[in-house]
PDB file of C-alpha atoms in Angstrom:
ATOM      1  CA  MET A  29      89.214 120.537 118.068  1.00 52.00           C
ATOM      2  CA  SER A  30      90.923 117.765 119.971  1.00 53.00           C
ATOM      3  CA  THR A  31      89.674 116.934 123.416  1.00 57.00           C
ATOM      4  CA  ALA A  32      91.605 116.300 126.592  1.00 59.00           C
ATOM      5  CA  HIS A  33      90.936 112.597 126.055  1.00 80.00           C
ATOM      6  CA  ASP A  34      92.620 112.389 122.635  1.00 94.00           C
ATOM      7  CA  GLN A  35      95.900 110.525 122.834  1.00 94.00           C
ATOM      8  CA  LEU A  36      98.620 110.057 120.228  1.00 96.00           C
ATOM      9  CA  SER A  37     101.130 107.248 120.672  1.00 95.00           C
ATOM     10  CA  VAL A  38     103.543 105.050 118.769  1.00 96.00           C
ATOM     11  CA  ARG A  39     102.829 101.367 119.418  1.00 95.00           C
ATOM     12  CA  SER A  40     104.595  98.136 118.577  1.00 93.00           C
ATOM     13  CA  TYR A  41     102.455  95.148 117.670  1.00 92.00           C
ATOM     14  CA  GLY A  42     103.210  91.448 117.758  1.00 89.00           C
ATOM     15  CA  ALA A  43     101.098  88.498 118.856  1.00 89.00           C
ATOM     16  CA  SER A  44      97.343  88.869 119.248  1.00 85.00           C
ATOM     17  CA  HIS A  45      96.025  89.671 122.713  1.00 81.00           C
ATOM     18  CA  GLY A  46      92.385  88.942 121.865  1.00 84.00           C
ATOM     19  CA  SER A  47      89.609  91.047 120.435  1.00 88.00           C
ATOM     20  CA  HIS A  48      88.363  94.173 122.165  1.00 87.00           C
ATOM     21  CA  ASP A  49      86.545  97.415 121.485  1.00 87.00           C
ATOM     22  CA  HIS A  50      86.702 101.029 122.626  1.00 91.00           C
ATOM     23  CA  ASP A  51      84.265 103.844 123.351  1.00 94.00           C
ATOM     24  CA  HIS A  52      86.279 106.121 121.026  1.00 95.00           C
ATOM     25  CA  PHE A  53      87.678 106.144 117.509  1.00 95.00           C
ATOM     26  CA  GLN A  54      91.032 104.454 117.071  1.00 95.00           C
ATOM     27  CA  ILE A  55      93.026 105.660 114.096  1.00 96.00           C
ATOM     28  CA  LEU A  56      96.047 103.640 112.975  1.00 95.00           C
ATOM     29  CA  VAL A  57      98.761 104.663 110.522  1.00 96.00           C
ATOM     30  CA  GLY A  58     101.372 102.069 109.593  1.00 96.00           C
ATOM     31  CA  LEU A  59     104.946 103.241 110.116  1.00 96.00           C
ATOM     32  CA  ASP A  60     106.903  99.981 109.776  1.00 96.00           C
ATOM     33  CA  GLY A  61     106.085  96.303 109.200  1.00 96.00           C
ATOM     34  CA  THR A  62     102.615  94.920 108.498  1.00 96.00           C
ATOM     35  CA  LEU A  63      99.727  94.711 110.951  1.00 94.00           C
ATOM     36  CA  GLU A  64      96.966  92.168 110.308  1.00 93.00           C
ATOM     37  CA  LEU A  65      93.760  93.687 111.621  1.00 92.00           C
ATOM     38  CA  GLU A  66      90.264  92.267 111.897  1.00 91.00           C
ATOM     39  CA  VAL A  67      87.428  94.716 112.506  1.00 90.00           C
ATOM     40  CA  ASN A  68      83.936  93.227 113.059  1.00 87.00           C
ATOM     41  CA  GLY A  69      84.974  90.089 111.189  1.00 87.00           C
ATOM     42  CA  ARG A  70      86.484  91.936 108.205  1.00 90.00           C
ATOM     43  CA  GLY A  71      90.210  91.500 107.666  1.00 92.00           C
ATOM     44  CA  ARG A  72      92.592  94.163 106.494  1.00 92.00           C
ATOM     45  CA  ARG A  73      96.309  94.713 106.354  1.00 94.00           C
ATOM     46  CA  ILE A  74      97.991  97.919 107.522  1.00 94.00           C
ATOM     47  CA  ALA A  75     101.488  98.307 106.061  1.00 95.00           C
ATOM     48  CA  ALA A  76     103.782 101.321 106.226  1.00 94.00           C
ATOM     49  CA  GLY A  77     101.888 104.208 104.627  1.00 93.00           C
ATOM     50  CA  ASP A  78      98.450 102.640 105.101  1.00 95.00           C
ATOM     51  CA  GLY A  79      95.850 103.725 107.623  1.00 94.00           C
ATOM     52  CA  CYS A  80      92.412 102.945 108.944  1.00 93.00           C
ATOM     53  CA  VAL A  81      89.764 104.266 111.297  1.00 94.00           C
ATOM     54  CA  VAL A  82      88.201 101.848 113.791  1.00 93.00           C
ATOM     55  CA  PRO A  83      84.847 103.307 114.918  1.00 93.00           C
ATOM     56  CA  PRO A  84      83.732 103.207 118.559  1.00 94.00           C
ATOM     57  CA  GLY A  85      82.176  99.931 119.636  1.00 93.00           C
ATOM     58  CA  GLU A  86      83.567  97.838 116.769  1.00 91.00           C
ATOM     59  CA  ARG A  87      85.331  94.697 118.004  1.00 89.00           C
ATOM     60  CA  HIS A  88      88.805  94.334 116.610  1.00 90.00           C
ATOM     61  CA  ASP A  89      91.883  92.188 116.952  1.00 90.00           C
ATOM     62  CA  PHE A  90      95.377  92.510 115.576  1.00 91.00           C
ATOM     63  CA  GLU A  91      98.518  90.513 114.992  1.00 91.00           C
ATOM     64  CA  SER A  92     101.881  91.007 113.373  1.00 93.00           C
ATOM     65  CA  ARG A  93     104.040  87.923 112.862  1.00 91.00           C
ATOM     66  CA  SER A  94     107.196  89.914 112.199  1.00 92.00           C
ATOM     67  CA  GLY A  95     106.330  93.032 114.211  1.00 93.00           C
ATOM     68  CA  ALA A  96     104.682  96.283 113.210  1.00 96.00           C
ATOM     69  CA  ILE A  97     104.877  99.863 114.405  1.00 96.00           C
ATOM     70  CA  CYS A  98     101.920 102.243 114.056  1.00 96.00           C
ATOM     71  CA  LEU A  99     101.004 105.763 115.014  1.00 97.00           C
ATOM     72  CA  VAL A 100      97.792 105.365 117.008  1.00 96.00           C
ATOM     73  CA  LEU A 101      95.309 108.105 117.788  1.00 97.00           C
ATOM     74  CA  ASP A 102      92.613 107.379 120.373  1.00 96.00           C
ATOM     75  CA  SER A 103      90.100 110.125 119.658  1.00 95.00           C
ATOM     76  CA  HIS A 104      86.650 111.352 120.620  1.00 94.00           C
ATOM     77  CA  ILE A 105      86.521 113.808 117.681  1.00 93.00           C
ATOM     78  CA  SER A 106      83.177 113.105 115.980  1.00 91.00           C
ATOM     79  CA  GLY A 107      84.536 114.144 112.566  1.00 91.00           C
ATOM     80  CA  TRP A 108      86.237 110.764 112.236  1.00 93.00           C
ATOM     81  CA  ALA A 109      82.775 109.232 111.687  1.00 92.00           C
ATOM     82  CA  ARG A 110      82.615 110.969 108.295  1.00 89.00           C
ATOM     83  CA  VAL A 111      85.997 109.634 107.116  1.00 90.00           C
ATOM     84  CA  LYS A 112      85.466 106.834 104.603  1.00 85.00           C
ATOM     85  CA  SER A 113      88.679 107.138 102.582  1.00 85.00           C
ATOM     86  CA  ALA A 114      92.298 106.074 102.858  1.00 88.00           C
ATOM     87  CA  PRO A 115      94.627 108.734 104.250  1.00 91.00           C
ATOM     88  CA  GLN A 116      95.809 111.410 101.851  1.00 90.00           C
ATOM     89  CA  PRO A 117      99.584 111.846 101.302  1.00 91.00           C
ATOM     90  CA  ALA A 118      99.583 114.899 103.591  1.00 91.00           C
ATOM     91  CA  ALA A 119      98.221 112.774 106.444  1.00 93.00           C
ATOM     92  CA  LEU A 120     100.953 110.198 105.957  1.00 94.00           C
ATOM     93  CA  ALA A 121     103.656 112.870 106.087  1.00 95.00           C
ATOM     94  CA  LEU A 122     102.018 114.382 109.181  1.00 96.00           C
ATOM     95  CA  ALA A 123     101.832 110.930 110.800  1.00 96.00           C
ATOM     96  CA  GLN A 124     105.601 110.563 110.417  1.00 96.00           C
ATOM     97  CA  TYR A 125     106.113 113.907 112.163  1.00 96.00           C
ATOM     98  CA  LEU A 126     103.579 113.102 114.898  1.00 97.00           C
ATOM     99  CA  ALA A 127     105.324 109.777 115.555  1.00 97.00           C
ATOM    100  CA  ARG A 128     108.570 111.679 116.070  1.00 96.00           C
ATOM    101  CA  ALA A 129     106.735 114.187 118.262  1.00 95.00           C
ATOM    102  CA  CYS A 130     105.532 111.314 120.460  1.00 95.00           C
ATOM    103  CA  THR A 131     109.007 109.882 120.932  1.00 93.00           C
ATOM    104  CA  GLU A 132     110.488 113.352 121.562  1.00 95.00           C
ATOM    105  CA  SER A 133     107.595 114.491 123.810  1.00 92.00           C
ATOM    106  CA  LEU A 134     106.773 117.615 121.798  1.00 93.00           C
ATOM    107  CA  PRO A 135     103.714 119.010 123.615  1.00 92.00           C
ATOM    108  CA  GLY A 136     102.419 121.295 120.850  1.00 93.00           C
ATOM    109  CA  ALA A 137     102.340 118.522 118.277  1.00 92.00           C
ATOM    110  CA  GLN A 138     100.659 116.168 120.714  1.00 88.00           C
ATOM    111  CA  ARG A 139      98.034 118.795 121.591  1.00 92.00           C
ATOM    112  CA  LEU A 140      97.238 119.881 118.018  1.00 94.00           C
ATOM    113  CA  GLY A 141      98.069 116.620 116.239  1.00 95.00           C
ATOM    114  CA  PRO A 142      94.665 114.915 116.597  1.00 94.00           C
ATOM    115  CA  THR A 143      92.829 117.777 114.880  1.00 92.00           C
ATOM    116  CA  LEU A 144      95.512 118.274 112.241  1.00 94.00           C
ATOM    117  CA  LEU A 145      95.553 114.560 111.403  1.00 95.00           C
ATOM    118  CA  LEU A 146      91.800 114.622 110.769  1.00 94.00           C
ATOM    119  CA  GLU A 147      92.136 117.685 108.501  1.00 92.00           C
ATOM    120  CA  ALA A 148      95.016 116.119 106.565  1.00 94.00           C
ATOM    121  CA  TRP A 149      93.399 112.665 106.271  1.00 93.00           C
ATOM    122  CA  ALA A 150      90.388 113.544 104.147  1.00 84.00           C
ATOM    123  CA  PRO A 151      89.276 116.306 101.803  1.00 66.00           C
ATOM    124  CA  GLN A 152      87.595 119.247 103.550  1.00 64.00           C
ATOM    125  CA  SER A 153      84.310 118.451 101.831  1.00 51.00           C
ATOM    126  CA  LEU A 154      84.066 115.306 103.961  1.00 49.00           C
ATOM    127  CA  LEU A 155      84.694 117.176 107.171  1.00 49.00           C
ATOM    128  CA  VAL A 156      82.678 120.364 106.823  1.00 47.00           C
ATOM    129  CA  PRO A 157      78.921 119.924 107.148  1.00 53.00           C
ATOM    130  CA  GLN A 158      77.059 121.222 104.121  1.00 48.00           C
ATOM    131  CA  ARG A 159      74.920 124.260 104.835  1.00 53.00           C
ATOM    132  CA  ALA A 160      71.242 123.690 104.360  1.00 54.00           C
ATOM    133  CA  ARG A 161      69.987 125.445 101.272  1.00 55.00           C
ATOM    134  CA  ARG A 162      66.556 126.951 100.933  1.00 60.00           C
ATOM    135  CA  THR A 163      64.652 126.415  97.743  1.00 62.00           C
ATOM    136  CA  ILE A 164      63.684 129.582  95.970  1.00 63.00           C
ATOM    137  CA  ASP A 165      60.119 129.973  94.809  1.00 61.00           C
ATOM    138  CA  TRP A 166      60.715 132.103  91.743  1.00 60.00           C
ATOM    139  CA  ASP A 167      56.991 132.742  91.289  1.00 64.00           C
ATOM    140  CA  ASP A 168      56.810 134.462  94.697  1.00 64.00           C
ATOM    141  CA  LEU A 169      59.754 136.683  93.780  1.00 64.00           C
ATOM    142  CA  ALA A 170      58.112 137.821  90.548  1.00 63.00           C
ATOM    143  CA  HIS A 171      55.058 139.243  92.375  1.00 59.00           C
TER     144      HIS A 171
END
């Protein structure tokens, strides 16, 4: 479930403002242009339809020479720690809608969007903790 601190926004990027970090996850989905991103010394490029998760505490910097627009989610949802994959097509479609919801101030989408984006981003098996299984001692059952 999203928390009161989760915030969806559409942001425009240009020149670098210096590296920084956050105490929350920052999820970026490219909507237009290309964003050059460096996270803990590792470079990556976020173009339209790409996405990434920046974990809490990881220093990052960004730049876009020709401008870039991204949907950004600042989130405290711990489930983002288990996301290790690129966004699924459903997440990209949802990101387009959530970007529109931000510009049109649609409160329901902004309230539910953080949780829905996490569900759409990765397969459920990554997000649902596996139940602990007990081993069965078949010899004990036979007696």
